[in-house]
Each structure stands twice: as C-alpha cells, then as structure tokens.
Amino acid sequence: MDSTIPEVAYDYSPFLRIYKDGYIERLRGTDIVPSGLDPKTNVLSKDAVYSPELNLSSRLYRPHNTNPDKKLPVLVYYHGGGFCIETPFNFRYHDHLNNLVAGSNVIAISVDYRLAPEHPLPIAYDDSWTALKWVASHVNGDGPEEWLNSHADFGQVFLAGDSAGANLAHQLAMRYGQENLSGIDLTGVILVHPYFGGKEPIGTEGENLETKSMIDAIWHFVCPTSSGLDDPLINPLVDPILDRLGCDRLLVIIGGKDFLRERGWHYYERLSKGGWEGVVEIMEGKDDEHVFHLNDPTCENAVALLKRIASFINKDKA
C-alpha cells in the first residue's frame, strides 16, 4: 500500500471526510463568490465583520434602489449544512439570499458561524447569538455598519434558516425569549426543512430506520457533549420551556419527500396546540425533497416557497 495516500478515518459523505492525520476535507459548499451588485435581482451585497475577536463575518444584502429614508424589515439568515459544511459566501447561499431579498424587500444579514468538528456545538449557537447581538448594536443608529444604521427597521426583525440553520433560528428564538435584546422586536421566525430529531421514531420515520440512524449520527458527530437525541437542542418537542419561544409568529416549511418532514410537522402541531401564545403557520410542498430550492431555485415550487416567505414577512402590509 502506498503510504503517501492519506487514510480516511471517518467518511461522512456527502458532507465531509476526516483523515487519520487530522485533515478535514469538506466535499461541498466550499466555493466563494464575491459580494456586489447582482444584476439579476438588483440586490446589493457586502461583507461585514461581526466579531473581530473571532474574525467572523456576515454578508449583508439590500435592494439596490432603496430610498435613503426607507426602513426595511430585518432578516437574519443562518445557512444549513449539518453544522459542518457550507458558508454564506458560496454560490448557492449567495444566490438564495439575493432572491430572498428581492422578493421580500428586506435588509438581510447572512451569518457565518464556526463549523464542527473543529468547533463542535454549542459553538455555532454562541456565534449565531453573537451575530444577533451585533445586529442589535445598531438600534440607536450608531452601530459600525451604515446599512443597518440607515435602513434597518428593528421593530420588524425575522430569523430564518434551512435545515441546521433552521435549528439555529429556533434556538436563537428560544434564547431571545429568555434573555431578550434591547431595542429588537423579534416579529417572526421562518424554519425551512428544519433539522430536528429524537431518540424514538415518529410517524413514517419508523419505515426507514437506516436513514434515521444516519441522520442521528450527524448529531452525535457535531455535538459530542450532547445528552443525546432527546437533548432539547435537537428535539424541541421535549423542551420543557418551548412555550417561551420569543417571537410572535412562526412559519414552518416542510417537504413531502424530506425525511425530516415528520419532525417539522410535529413541531408545528406542538406549537399550535401547546401553551405558546404566538401564531404558527405551515407550508408543505408534497413533492419537495430536502432543501430542493437551493439546488433548483427557479423551479415552480422554489418560487412558491420564496413567495410564501415574502408574504409571511410582509403580512401586515398587505
């Protein structure tokens, strides 16, 4: 055997491989595209550091033709990727945020957070909260980022994410419900194909235990200190303080062909029948696979998904 060929210690395809020498090879989502004006959507973007200590940035977006005196709803977005791959700066997420901002007429902050396994959970939760606090530092119009000082309406703040990013958005809404952030009104949360789990199969999960086992293994990999699959960080259904979710409205989007569908549906039912005082809505694309809209953003169902998000954000303006 050629000793120069590195040996794989763990193969988590299609996400990443870990080699015995410690090298981590991410298998997708590593491309970087520049910020700037997107001619297709007429959305302008730029990068801004939200944590100089950790050298962490976010990518900001706004409609290019924004009136200087116009305040826009704020959308803080957390990307997916199982907490271990992807970035706000790659093509898929950059394109998605351009489309989201154009369709919803918001100012958006797409957050970069540190990834497992080099930075295991709960680090991503803490980074994401740091980013939200950075956004909140602009409420008096004297923060470090002029776009937020000039254009952000902090009375209309939304959190959103897909897959693991939806898990992050949920957990930040929970933290907001307990700690609050001065000057920010968390109006709504949008969870697209949320990555939730649990020890016992629910619904149709029992028909495909092999897939469940693979998805469950991701959680143990990214959060090795977790108490397990009934940790409230991955299973909000067992969270004793779920009713303290800190937003007024919530939209859950699930895919009929997504293995995680059952988790999203049960989450919706738990919120709608429990003691939470907000309003929860659900959208299901019966033929939609997990995060299909990132792979095929111009298909009919992806366009419908974006329109539903835009409607949810701009509900009171209709």
PDB file of C-alpha atoms in Angstrom:
ATOM      1  CA  MET A   1       0.000   0.000   0.000  1.00  0.00           C
ATOM      2  CA  ASP A   2       1.271   3.465  -0.878  1.00  0.00           C
ATOM      3  CA  SER A   3       1.976   5.138   2.457  1.00  0.00           C
ATOM      4  CA  THR A   4       1.735   8.584   0.830  1.00  0.00           C
ATOM      5  CA  ILE A   5      -2.008   8.180   0.270  1.00  0.00           C
ATOM      6  CA  PRO A   6      -3.789   9.586   3.335  1.00  0.00           C
ATOM      7  CA  GLU A   7      -6.073   7.136   5.102  1.00  0.00           C
ATOM      8  CA  VAL A   8      -9.691   8.044   5.801  1.00  0.00           C
ATOM      9  CA  ALA A   9     -10.646   7.735   9.454  1.00  0.00           C
ATOM     10  CA  TYR A  10     -14.321   8.717   9.077  1.00  0.00           C
ATOM     11  CA  ASP A  11     -16.344   9.113   5.909  1.00  0.00           C
ATOM     12  CA  TYR A  12     -19.365  11.361   6.293  1.00  0.00           C
ATOM     13  CA  SER A  13     -20.136  11.660   2.588  1.00  0.00           C
ATOM     14  CA  PRO A  14     -21.671  13.706   1.062  1.00  0.00           C
ATOM     15  CA  PHE A  15     -20.632  16.199   3.759  1.00  0.00           C
ATOM     16  CA  LEU A  16     -17.002  15.600   4.620  1.00  0.00           C
ATOM     17  CA  ARG A  17     -14.201  13.131   5.224  1.00  0.00           C
ATOM     18  CA  ILE A  18     -11.822  13.099   8.176  1.00  0.00           C
ATOM     19  CA  TYR A  19      -8.393  11.607   7.622  1.00  0.00           C
ATOM     20  CA  LYS A  20      -6.236   9.850  10.162  1.00  0.00           C
ATOM     21  CA  ASP A  21      -3.701  12.664  10.041  1.00  0.00           C
ATOM     22  CA  GLY A  22      -6.449  15.043  11.203  1.00  0.00           C
ATOM     23  CA  TYR A  23      -7.109  16.694   7.844  1.00  0.00           C
ATOM     24  CA  ILE A  24     -10.773  17.503   7.183  1.00  0.00           C
ATOM     25  CA  GLU A  25     -11.976  17.509   3.579  1.00  0.00           C
ATOM     26  CA  ARG A  26     -15.302  19.256   3.031  1.00  0.00           C
ATOM     27  CA  LEU A  27     -16.998  17.809  -0.027  1.00  0.00           C
ATOM     28  CA  ARG A  28     -19.291  20.674  -0.970  1.00  0.00           C
ATOM     29  CA  GLY A  29     -20.142  24.261  -0.220  1.00  0.00           C
ATOM     30  CA  THR A  30     -16.536  25.483  -0.139  1.00  0.00           C
ATOM     31  CA  ASP A  31     -16.691  27.774  -3.168  1.00  0.00           C
ATOM     32  CA  ILE A  32     -16.612  31.525  -2.557  1.00  0.00           C
ATOM     33  CA  VAL A  33     -18.313  34.142  -4.716  1.00  0.00           C
ATOM     34  CA  PRO A  34     -17.737  37.879  -4.339  1.00  0.00           C
ATOM     35  CA  SER A  35     -20.276  40.301  -2.939  1.00  0.00           C
ATOM     36  CA  GLY A  36     -21.522  43.236  -5.007  1.00  0.00           C
ATOM     37  CA  LEU A  37     -24.455  44.132  -7.220  1.00  0.00           C
ATOM     38  CA  ASP A  38     -26.407  41.168  -8.559  1.00  0.00           C
ATOM     39  CA  PRO A  39     -27.756  42.253 -11.973  1.00  0.00           C
ATOM     40  CA  LYS A  40     -30.441  39.550 -11.992  1.00  0.00           C
ATOM     41  CA  THR A  41     -32.168  40.737  -8.815  1.00  0.00           C
ATOM     42  CA  ASN A  42     -30.758  44.274  -8.472  1.00  0.00           C
ATOM     43  CA  VAL A  43     -29.697  43.392  -4.919  1.00  0.00           C
ATOM     44  CA  LEU A  44     -26.515  44.842  -3.451  1.00  0.00           C
ATOM     45  CA  SER A  45     -24.339  42.905  -1.003  1.00  0.00           C
ATOM     46  CA  LYS A  46     -21.194  43.401   1.027  1.00  0.00           C
ATOM     47  CA  ASP A  47     -19.324  41.630   3.802  1.00  0.00           C
ATOM     48  CA  ALA A  48     -19.000  42.922   7.352  1.00  0.00           C
ATOM     49  CA  VAL A  49     -17.128  41.580  10.372  1.00  0.00           C
ATOM     50  CA  TYR A  50     -19.440  40.951  13.328  1.00  0.00           C
ATOM     51  CA  SER A  51     -16.801  39.502  15.672  1.00  0.00           C
ATOM     52  CA  PRO A  52     -13.293  40.929  15.253  1.00  0.00           C
ATOM     53  CA  GLU A  53     -12.068  38.706  18.104  1.00  0.00           C
ATOM     54  CA  LEU A  54     -13.089  35.548  16.239  1.00  0.00           C
ATOM     55  CA  ASN A  55     -12.657  37.006  12.729  1.00  0.00           C
ATOM     56  CA  LEU A  56     -16.254  36.105  11.866  1.00  0.00           C
ATOM     57  CA  SER A  57     -18.207  37.936   9.170  1.00  0.00           C
ATOM     58  CA  SER A  58     -21.675  38.146   7.745  1.00  0.00           C
ATOM     59  CA  ARG A  59     -22.827  39.035   4.264  1.00  0.00           C
ATOM     60  CA  LEU A  60     -25.289  41.933   4.147  1.00  0.00           C
ATOM     61  CA  TYR A  61     -27.903  42.401   1.420  1.00  0.00           C
ATOM     62  CA  ARG A  62     -30.290  45.185   0.490  1.00  0.00           C
ATOM     63  CA  PRO A  63     -32.277  46.225  -2.579  1.00  0.00           C
ATOM     64  CA  HIS A  64     -30.045  48.485  -4.662  1.00  0.00           C
ATOM     65  CA  ASN A  65     -32.701  51.134  -5.226  1.00  0.00           C
ATOM     66  CA  THR A  66     -33.589  51.566  -1.547  1.00  0.00           C
ATOM     67  CA  ASN A  67     -34.847  55.043  -0.683  1.00  0.00           C
ATOM     68  CA  PRO A  68     -32.278  56.665   1.659  1.00  0.00           C
ATOM     69  CA  ASP A  69     -35.042  57.401   4.183  1.00  0.00           C
ATOM     70  CA  LYS A  70     -36.756  53.991   3.885  1.00  0.00           C
ATOM     71  CA  LYS A  71     -36.567  51.485   6.722  1.00  0.00           C
ATOM     72  CA  LEU A  72     -36.805  47.811   5.794  1.00  0.00           C
ATOM     73  CA  PRO A  73     -37.633  44.681   7.796  1.00  0.00           C
ATOM     74  CA  VAL A  74     -34.517  42.861   9.013  1.00  0.00           C
ATOM     75  CA  LEU A  75     -33.925  39.223   8.059  1.00  0.00           C
ATOM     76  CA  VAL A  76     -31.124  37.394   9.884  1.00  0.00           C
ATOM     77  CA  TYR A  77     -30.365  34.183   7.986  1.00  0.00           C
ATOM     78  CA  TYR A  78     -28.493  31.059   9.114  1.00  0.00           C
ATOM     79  CA  HIS A  79     -27.298  28.615   6.470  1.00  0.00           C
ATOM     80  CA  GLY A  80     -27.706  24.848   6.659  1.00  0.00           C
ATOM     81  CA  GLY A  81     -25.217  22.061   6.120  1.00  0.00           C
ATOM     82  CA  GLY A  82     -25.470  19.823   9.178  1.00  0.00           C
ATOM     83  CA  PHE A  83     -23.440  22.299  11.263  1.00  0.00           C
ATOM     84  CA  CYS A  84     -20.317  21.046   9.479  1.00  0.00           C
ATOM     85  CA  ILE A  85     -20.337  22.340   5.878  1.00  0.00           C
ATOM     86  CA  GLU A  86     -21.476  25.322   3.769  1.00  0.00           C
ATOM     87  CA  THR A  87     -20.916  29.057   4.128  1.00  0.00           C
ATOM     88  CA  PRO A  88     -22.893  32.238   3.435  1.00  0.00           C
ATOM     89  CA  PHE A  89     -20.293  33.162   0.830  1.00  0.00           C
ATOM     90  CA  ASN A  90     -20.779  30.278  -1.612  1.00  0.00           C
ATOM     91  CA  PHE A  91     -22.865  30.438  -4.763  1.00  0.00           C
ATOM     92  CA  ARG A  92     -25.911  28.543  -3.512  1.00  0.00           C
ATOM     93  CA  TYR A  93     -26.479  30.713  -0.459  1.00  0.00           C
ATOM     94  CA  HIS A  94     -25.443  33.959  -2.110  1.00  0.00           C
ATOM     95  CA  ASP A  95     -27.954  33.317  -4.913  1.00  0.00           C
ATOM     96  CA  HIS A  96     -30.656  32.315  -2.411  1.00  0.00           C
ATOM     97  CA  LEU A  97     -30.216  35.476  -0.350  1.00  0.00           C
ATOM     98  CA  ASN A  98     -30.296  37.679  -3.443  1.00  0.00           C
ATOM     99  CA  ASN A  99     -33.615  36.078  -4.385  1.00  0.00           C
ATOM    100  CA  LEU A 100     -34.980  36.317  -0.832  1.00  0.00           C
ATOM    101  CA  VAL A 101     -34.121  39.992  -0.506  1.00  0.00           C
ATOM    102  CA  ALA A 102     -35.526  40.869  -3.916  1.00  0.00           C
ATOM    103  CA  GLY A 103     -38.767  39.010  -3.240  1.00  0.00           C
ATOM    104  CA  SER A 104     -39.309  40.155   0.347  1.00  0.00           C
ATOM    105  CA  ASN A 105     -37.883  43.712   0.190  1.00  0.00           C
ATOM    106  CA  VAL A 106     -35.777  43.325   3.330  1.00  0.00           C
ATOM    107  CA  ILE A 107     -32.285  44.062   4.510  1.00  0.00           C
ATOM    108  CA  ALA A 108     -30.652  40.711   5.246  1.00  0.00           C
ATOM    109  CA  ILE A 109     -27.690  39.517   7.267  1.00  0.00           C
ATOM    110  CA  SER A 110     -26.424  36.068   6.256  1.00  0.00           C
ATOM    111  CA  VAL A 111     -24.340  34.797   9.162  1.00  0.00           C
ATOM    112  CA  ASP A 112     -21.108  32.844   9.036  1.00  0.00           C
ATOM    113  CA  TYR A 113     -20.531  30.647  12.090  1.00  0.00           C
ATOM    114  CA  ARG A 114     -17.794  28.215  13.029  1.00  0.00           C
ATOM    115  CA  LEU A 115     -18.284  24.624  11.904  1.00  0.00           C
ATOM    116  CA  ALA A 116     -17.943  21.216  13.522  1.00  0.00           C
ATOM    117  CA  PRO A 117     -15.963  19.088  14.069  1.00  0.00           C
ATOM    118  CA  GLU A 118     -13.166  21.636  14.584  1.00  0.00           C
ATOM    119  CA  HIS A 119     -15.670  23.755  16.510  1.00  0.00           C
ATOM    120  CA  PRO A 120     -18.323  21.418  17.951  1.00  0.00           C
ATOM    121  CA  LEU A 121     -21.727  22.581  19.113  1.00  0.00           C
ATOM    122  CA  PRO A 122     -22.728  24.617  21.032  1.00  0.00           C
ATOM    123  CA  ILE A 123     -20.162  26.947  19.388  1.00  0.00           C
ATOM    124  CA  ALA A 124     -22.405  27.598  16.344  1.00  0.00           C
ATOM    125  CA  TYR A 125     -25.256  28.629  18.658  1.00  0.00           C
ATOM    126  CA  ASP A 126     -22.985  31.051  20.501  1.00  0.00           C
ATOM    127  CA  ASP A 127     -21.570  32.517  17.273  1.00  0.00           C
ATOM    128  CA  SER A 128     -25.084  32.982  15.912  1.00  0.00           C
ATOM    129  CA  TRP A 129     -26.192  34.750  19.087  1.00  0.00           C
ATOM    130  CA  THR A 130     -23.111  36.988  18.891  1.00  0.00           C
ATOM    131  CA  ALA A 131     -24.131  37.923  15.351  1.00  0.00           C
ATOM    132  CA  LEU A 132     -27.655  38.767  16.501  1.00  0.00           C
ATOM    133  CA  LYS A 133     -26.273  40.949  19.278  1.00  0.00           C
ATOM    134  CA  TRP A 134     -24.092  42.693  16.680  1.00  0.00           C
ATOM    135  CA  VAL A 135     -27.217  43.404  14.626  1.00  0.00           C
ATOM    136  CA  ALA A 136     -28.907  44.757  17.763  1.00  0.00           C
ATOM    137  CA  SER A 137     -25.967  47.103  18.403  1.00  0.00           C
ATOM    138  CA  HIS A 138     -27.323  49.271  15.563  1.00  0.00           C
ATOM    139  CA  VAL A 139     -30.718  50.056  17.140  1.00  0.00           C
ATOM    140  CA  ASN A 140     -29.740  53.623  18.032  1.00  0.00           C
ATOM    141  CA  GLY A 141     -28.343  54.332  14.576  1.00  0.00           C
ATOM    142  CA  ASP A 142     -24.744  54.472  15.730  1.00  0.00           C
ATOM    143  CA  GLY A 143     -23.509  50.922  15.075  1.00  0.00           C
ATOM    144  CA  PRO A 144     -20.465  50.019  12.958  1.00  0.00           C
ATOM    145  CA  GLU A 145     -22.426  49.164   9.804  1.00  0.00           C
ATOM    146  CA  GLU A 146     -24.046  52.077   7.962  1.00  0.00           C
ATOM    147  CA  TRP A 147     -26.536  49.935   6.033  1.00  0.00           C
ATOM    148  CA  LEU A 148     -28.104  48.788   9.297  1.00  0.00           C
ATOM    149  CA  ASN A 149     -27.983  52.266  10.821  1.00  0.00           C
ATOM    150  CA  SER A 150     -29.773  53.749   7.811  1.00  0.00           C
ATOM    151  CA  HIS A 151     -32.139  51.068   6.576  1.00  0.00           C
ATOM    152  CA  ALA A 152     -32.958  48.562   9.353  1.00  0.00           C
ATOM    153  CA  ASP A 153     -36.393  48.612  10.990  1.00  0.00           C
ATOM    154  CA  PHE A 154     -35.664  46.935  14.329  1.00  0.00           C
ATOM    155  CA  GLY A 155     -39.370  46.784  15.061  1.00  0.00           C
ATOM    156  CA  GLN A 156     -39.586  44.086  12.364  1.00  0.00           C
ATOM    157  CA  VAL A 157     -36.857  41.502  12.861  1.00  0.00           C
ATOM    158  CA  PHE A 158     -37.099  37.986  11.430  1.00  0.00           C
ATOM    159  CA  LEU A 159     -34.865  34.963  11.912  1.00  0.00           C
ATOM    160  CA  ALA A 160     -34.681  32.330   9.189  1.00  0.00           C
ATOM    161  CA  GLY A 161     -32.678  29.304   8.166  1.00  0.00           C
ATOM    162  CA  ASP A 162     -32.797  25.985   6.379  1.00  0.00           C
ATOM    163  CA  SER A 163     -32.018  22.540   7.813  1.00  0.00           C
ATOM    164  CA  ALA A 164     -29.363  23.019  10.522  1.00  0.00           C
ATOM    165  CA  GLY A 165     -29.796  26.767  10.038  1.00  0.00           C
ATOM    166  CA  ALA A 166     -33.478  26.385  10.905  1.00  0.00           C
ATOM    167  CA  ASN A 167     -32.418  24.587  14.081  1.00  0.00           C
ATOM    168  CA  LEU A 168     -30.191  27.586  14.836  1.00  0.00           C
ATOM    169  CA  ALA A 169     -33.027  30.044  14.176  1.00  0.00           C
ATOM    170  CA  HIS A 170     -35.316  28.121  16.544  1.00  0.00           C
ATOM    171  CA  GLN A 171     -32.718  28.006  19.303  1.00  0.00           C
ATOM    172  CA  LEU A 172     -31.981  31.728  18.959  1.00  0.00           C
ATOM    173  CA  ALA A 173     -35.694  32.476  19.242  1.00  0.00           C
ATOM    174  CA  MET A 174     -35.717  30.397  22.414  1.00  0.00           C
ATOM    175  CA  ARG A 175     -32.741  32.322  23.778  1.00  0.00           C
ATOM    176  CA  TYR A 176     -34.345  35.625  22.824  1.00  0.00           C
ATOM    177  CA  GLY A 177     -37.446  34.560  24.767  1.00  0.00           C
ATOM    178  CA  GLN A 178     -35.325  34.197  27.897  1.00  0.00           C
ATOM    179  CA  GLU A 179     -32.660  36.909  27.533  1.00  0.00           C
ATOM    180  CA  ASN A 180     -34.199  39.421  25.119  1.00  0.00           C
ATOM    181  CA  LEU A 181     -32.195  42.012  23.225  1.00  0.00           C
ATOM    182  CA  SER A 182     -32.819  45.664  23.914  1.00  0.00           C
ATOM    183  CA  GLY A 183     -34.425  47.517  21.016  1.00  0.00           C
ATOM    184  CA  ILE A 184     -35.141  44.469  18.831  1.00  0.00           C
ATOM    185  CA  ASP A 185     -38.663  43.178  18.238  1.00  0.00           C
ATOM    186  CA  LEU A 186     -38.450  39.566  17.081  1.00  0.00           C
ATOM    187  CA  THR A 187     -41.541  39.583  14.901  1.00  0.00           C
ATOM    188  CA  GLY A 188     -41.221  36.193  13.221  1.00  0.00           C
ATOM    189  CA  VAL A 189     -39.172  33.070  12.599  1.00  0.00           C
ATOM    190  CA  ILE A 190     -39.025  31.050   9.368  1.00  0.00           C
ATOM    191  CA  LEU A 191     -37.868  27.429   9.541  1.00  0.00           C
ATOM    192  CA  VAL A 192     -37.274  25.738   6.187  1.00  0.00           C
ATOM    193  CA  HIS A 193     -36.944  21.933   6.380  1.00  0.00           C
ATOM    194  CA  PRO A 194     -35.715  22.161   9.998  1.00  0.00           C
ATOM    195  CA  TYR A 195     -33.131  19.694  11.268  1.00  0.00           C
ATOM    196  CA  PHE A 196     -34.750  18.286  14.400  1.00  0.00           C
ATOM    197  CA  GLY A 197     -34.524  14.765  15.755  1.00  0.00           C
ATOM    198  CA  GLY A 198     -35.324  12.489  18.654  1.00  0.00           C
ATOM    199  CA  LYS A 199     -34.470   9.122  20.133  1.00  0.00           C
ATOM    200  CA  GLU A 200     -37.751   7.418  19.243  1.00  0.00           C
ATOM    201  CA  PRO A 201     -39.017   7.375  15.630  1.00  0.00           C
ATOM    202  CA  ILE A 202     -42.196   9.341  14.958  1.00  0.00           C
ATOM    203  CA  GLY A 203     -44.655   8.935  12.096  1.00  0.00           C
ATOM    204  CA  THR A 204     -43.109   7.479   8.966  1.00  0.00           C
ATOM    205  CA  GLU A 205     -39.575   7.593  10.405  1.00  0.00           C
ATOM    206  CA  GLY A 206     -40.094   4.031  11.602  1.00  0.00           C
ATOM    207  CA  GLU A 207     -40.319   2.877   7.981  1.00  0.00           C
ATOM    208  CA  ASN A 208     -36.745   3.926   7.259  1.00  0.00           C
ATOM    209  CA  LEU A 209     -34.613   3.367  10.331  1.00  0.00           C
ATOM    210  CA  GLU A 210     -31.423   3.235   8.268  1.00  0.00           C
ATOM    211  CA  THR A 211     -31.873   6.838   7.153  1.00  0.00           C
ATOM    212  CA  LYS A 212     -32.802   7.855  10.698  1.00  0.00           C
ATOM    213  CA  SER A 213     -29.630   6.217  12.001  1.00  0.00           C
ATOM    214  CA  MET A 214     -27.504   8.172   9.501  1.00  0.00           C
ATOM    215  CA  ILE A 215     -29.157  11.490  10.378  1.00  0.00           C
ATOM    216  CA  ASP A 216     -28.915  10.766  14.101  1.00  0.00           C
ATOM    217  CA  ALA A 217     -25.196  10.062  13.706  1.00  0.00           C
ATOM    218  CA  ILE A 218     -24.658  13.600  12.403  1.00  0.00           C
ATOM    219  CA  TRP A 219     -25.925  14.995  15.710  1.00  0.00           C
ATOM    220  CA  HIS A 220     -23.543  12.871  17.772  1.00  0.00           C
ATOM    221  CA  PHE A 221     -20.713  13.942  15.459  1.00  0.00           C
ATOM    222  CA  VAL A 222     -21.348  17.698  15.631  1.00  0.00           C
ATOM    223  CA  CYS A 223     -22.343  17.804  19.314  1.00  0.00           C
ATOM    224  CA  PRO A 224     -20.298  15.141  21.124  1.00  0.00           C
ATOM    225  CA  THR A 225     -21.083  16.585  24.566  1.00  0.00           C
ATOM    226  CA  SER A 226     -24.846  16.369  23.996  1.00  0.00           C
ATOM    227  CA  SER A 227     -27.003  14.300  26.331  1.00  0.00           C
ATOM    228  CA  GLY A 228     -28.303  12.513  23.235  1.00  0.00           C
ATOM    229  CA  LEU A 229     -31.128  12.676  20.719  1.00  0.00           C
ATOM    230  CA  ASP A 230     -33.599  13.941  23.310  1.00  0.00           C
ATOM    231  CA  ASP A 231     -31.437  16.942  24.070  1.00  0.00           C
ATOM    232  CA  PRO A 232     -33.716  19.994  23.575  1.00  0.00           C
ATOM    233  CA  LEU A 233     -31.085  21.385  21.201  1.00  0.00           C
ATOM    234  CA  ILE A 234     -32.043  18.702  18.658  1.00  0.00           C
ATOM    235  CA  ASN A 235     -35.502  17.706  19.936  1.00  0.00           C
ATOM    236  CA  PRO A 236     -37.601  20.761  20.767  1.00  0.00           C
ATOM    237  CA  LEU A 237     -40.626  18.533  21.410  1.00  0.00           C
ATOM    238  CA  VAL A 238     -39.135  17.569  24.795  1.00  0.00           C
ATOM    239  CA  ASP A 239     -38.065  21.101  25.714  1.00  0.00           C
ATOM    240  CA  PRO A 240     -39.932  21.989  28.945  1.00  0.00           C
ATOM    241  CA  ILE A 241     -39.773  25.702  28.126  1.00  0.00           C
ATOM    242  CA  LEU A 242     -40.780  25.511  24.452  1.00  0.00           C
ATOM    243  CA  ASP A 243     -43.753  27.770  25.223  1.00  0.00           C
ATOM    244  CA  ARG A 244     -41.300  30.615  25.907  1.00  0.00           C
ATOM    245  CA  LEU A 245     -40.354  30.818  22.228  1.00  0.00           C
ATOM    246  CA  GLY A 246     -39.610  34.505  21.833  1.00  0.00           C
ATOM    247  CA  CYS A 247     -41.449  35.536  18.661  1.00  0.00           C
ATOM    248  CA  ASP A 248     -44.996  36.485  17.709  1.00  0.00           C
ATOM    249  CA  ARG A 249     -45.299  34.445  14.516  1.00  0.00           C
ATOM    250  CA  LEU A 250     -43.604  31.387  13.093  1.00  0.00           C
ATOM    251  CA  LEU A 251     -43.635  29.719   9.672  1.00  0.00           C
ATOM    252  CA  VAL A 252     -42.589  26.083   9.263  1.00  0.00           C
ATOM    253  CA  ILE A 253     -41.904  24.882   5.713  1.00  0.00           C
ATOM    254  CA  ILE A 254     -41.651  21.131   5.166  1.00  0.00           C
ATOM    255  CA  GLY A 255     -41.117  18.890   2.154  1.00  0.00           C
ATOM    256  CA  GLY A 256     -43.271  15.846   1.489  1.00  0.00           C
ATOM    257  CA  LYS A 257     -40.253  13.852   0.299  1.00  0.00           C
ATOM    258  CA  ASP A 258     -37.928  15.080   3.038  1.00  0.00           C
ATOM    259  CA  PHE A 259     -37.113  12.534   5.743  1.00  0.00           C
ATOM    260  CA  LEU A 260     -37.212  15.409   8.255  1.00  0.00           C
ATOM    261  CA  ARG A 261     -40.831  16.177   7.328  1.00  0.00           C
ATOM    262  CA  GLU A 262     -42.265  14.383  10.366  1.00  0.00           C
ATOM    263  CA  ARG A 263     -40.158  16.427  12.772  1.00  0.00           C
ATOM    264  CA  GLY A 264     -41.268  19.697  11.213  1.00  0.00           C
ATOM    265  CA  TRP A 265     -44.925  18.625  11.232  1.00  0.00           C
ATOM    266  CA  HIS A 266     -44.877  17.519  14.873  1.00  0.00           C
ATOM    267  CA  TYR A 267     -43.097  20.741  15.839  1.00  0.00           C
ATOM    268  CA  TYR A 268     -45.886  22.714  14.143  1.00  0.00           C
ATOM    269  CA  GLU A 269     -48.566  20.687  15.924  1.00  0.00           C
ATOM    270  CA  ARG A 270     -46.871  21.049  19.300  1.00  0.00           C
ATOM    271  CA  LEU A 271     -46.705  24.834  18.965  1.00  0.00           C
ATOM    272  CA  SER A 272     -50.262  25.165  17.682  1.00  0.00           C
ATOM    273  CA  LYS A 273     -51.736  23.035  20.486  1.00  0.00           C
ATOM    274  CA  GLY A 274     -49.410  23.974  23.348  1.00  0.00           C
ATOM    275  CA  GLY A 275     -49.146  27.000  25.588  1.00  0.00           C
ATOM    276  CA  TRP A 276     -47.171  29.219  23.221  1.00  0.00           C
ATOM    277  CA  GLU A 277     -49.123  32.413  22.622  1.00  0.00           C
ATOM    278  CA  GLY A 278     -47.897  33.117  19.094  1.00  0.00           C
ATOM    279  CA  VAL A 279     -49.314  32.113  15.710  1.00  0.00           C
ATOM    280  CA  VAL A 280     -47.703  29.246  13.801  1.00  0.00           C
ATOM    281  CA  GLU A 281     -48.244  28.531  10.100  1.00  0.00           C
ATOM    282  CA  ILE A 282     -47.135  25.615   7.957  1.00  0.00           C
ATOM    283  CA  MET A 283     -46.442  25.124   4.258  1.00  0.00           C
ATOM    284  CA  GLU A 284     -45.854  21.711   2.734  1.00  0.00           C
ATOM    285  CA  GLY A 285     -44.599  21.029  -0.771  1.00  0.00           C
ATOM    286  CA  LYS A 286     -45.736  17.432  -1.199  1.00  0.00           C
ATOM    287  CA  ASP A 287     -43.101  16.570  -3.817  1.00  0.00           C
ATOM    288  CA  ASP A 288     -40.272  18.597  -2.280  1.00  0.00           C
ATOM    289  CA  GLU A 289     -37.030  16.973  -1.167  1.00  0.00           C
ATOM    290  CA  HIS A 290     -34.707  18.376   1.488  1.00  0.00           C
ATOM    291  CA  VAL A 291     -33.560  21.948   0.611  1.00  0.00           C
ATOM    292  CA  PHE A 292     -34.537  21.355  -3.036  1.00  0.00           C
ATOM    293  CA  HIS A 293     -34.895  25.115  -3.526  1.00  0.00           C
ATOM    294  CA  LEU A 294     -31.160  25.669  -3.130  1.00  0.00           C
ATOM    295  CA  ASN A 295     -30.408  23.219  -5.935  1.00  0.00           C
ATOM    296  CA  ASP A 296     -33.186  24.324  -8.291  1.00  0.00           C
ATOM    297  CA  PRO A 297     -34.104  27.904  -7.319  1.00  0.00           C
ATOM    298  CA  THR A 298     -36.123  28.691 -10.444  1.00  0.00           C
ATOM    299  CA  CYS A 299     -38.464  25.671 -10.317  1.00  0.00           C
ATOM    300  CA  GLU A 300     -42.141  26.303  -9.657  1.00  0.00           C
ATOM    301  CA  ASN A 301     -42.094  25.013  -6.074  1.00  0.00           C
ATOM    302  CA  ALA A 302     -38.975  27.024  -5.180  1.00  0.00           C
ATOM    303  CA  VAL A 303     -40.627  30.194  -6.482  1.00  0.00           C
ATOM    304  CA  ALA A 304     -43.741  29.350  -4.443  1.00  0.00           C
ATOM    305  CA  LEU A 305     -41.584  28.857  -1.332  1.00  0.00           C
ATOM    306  CA  LEU A 306     -39.987  32.287  -1.757  1.00  0.00           C
ATOM    307  CA  LYS A 307     -43.390  33.898  -2.289  1.00  0.00           C
ATOM    308  CA  ARG A 308     -44.710  32.334   0.920  1.00  0.00           C
ATOM    309  CA  ILE A 309     -41.743  33.651   2.876  1.00  0.00           C
ATOM    310  CA  ALA A 310     -42.236  37.128   1.378  1.00  0.00           C
ATOM    311  CA  SER A 311     -45.941  37.015   2.258  1.00  0.00           C
ATOM    312  CA  PHE A 312     -45.141  35.977   5.820  1.00  0.00           C
ATOM    313  CA  ILE A 313     -42.643  38.813   6.293  1.00  0.00           C
ATOM    314  CA  ASN A 314     -44.879  41.458   4.739  1.00  0.00           C
ATOM    315  CA  LYS A 315     -48.150  40.204   6.197  1.00  0.00           C
ATOM    316  CA  ASP A 316     -49.132  43.409   7.951  1.00  0.00           C
ATOM    317  CA  LYS A 317     -48.502  45.469   4.816  1.00  0.00           C
ATOM    318  CA  ALA A 318     -50.979  43.652   2.620  1.00  0.00           C
TER     319      ALA A 318
END
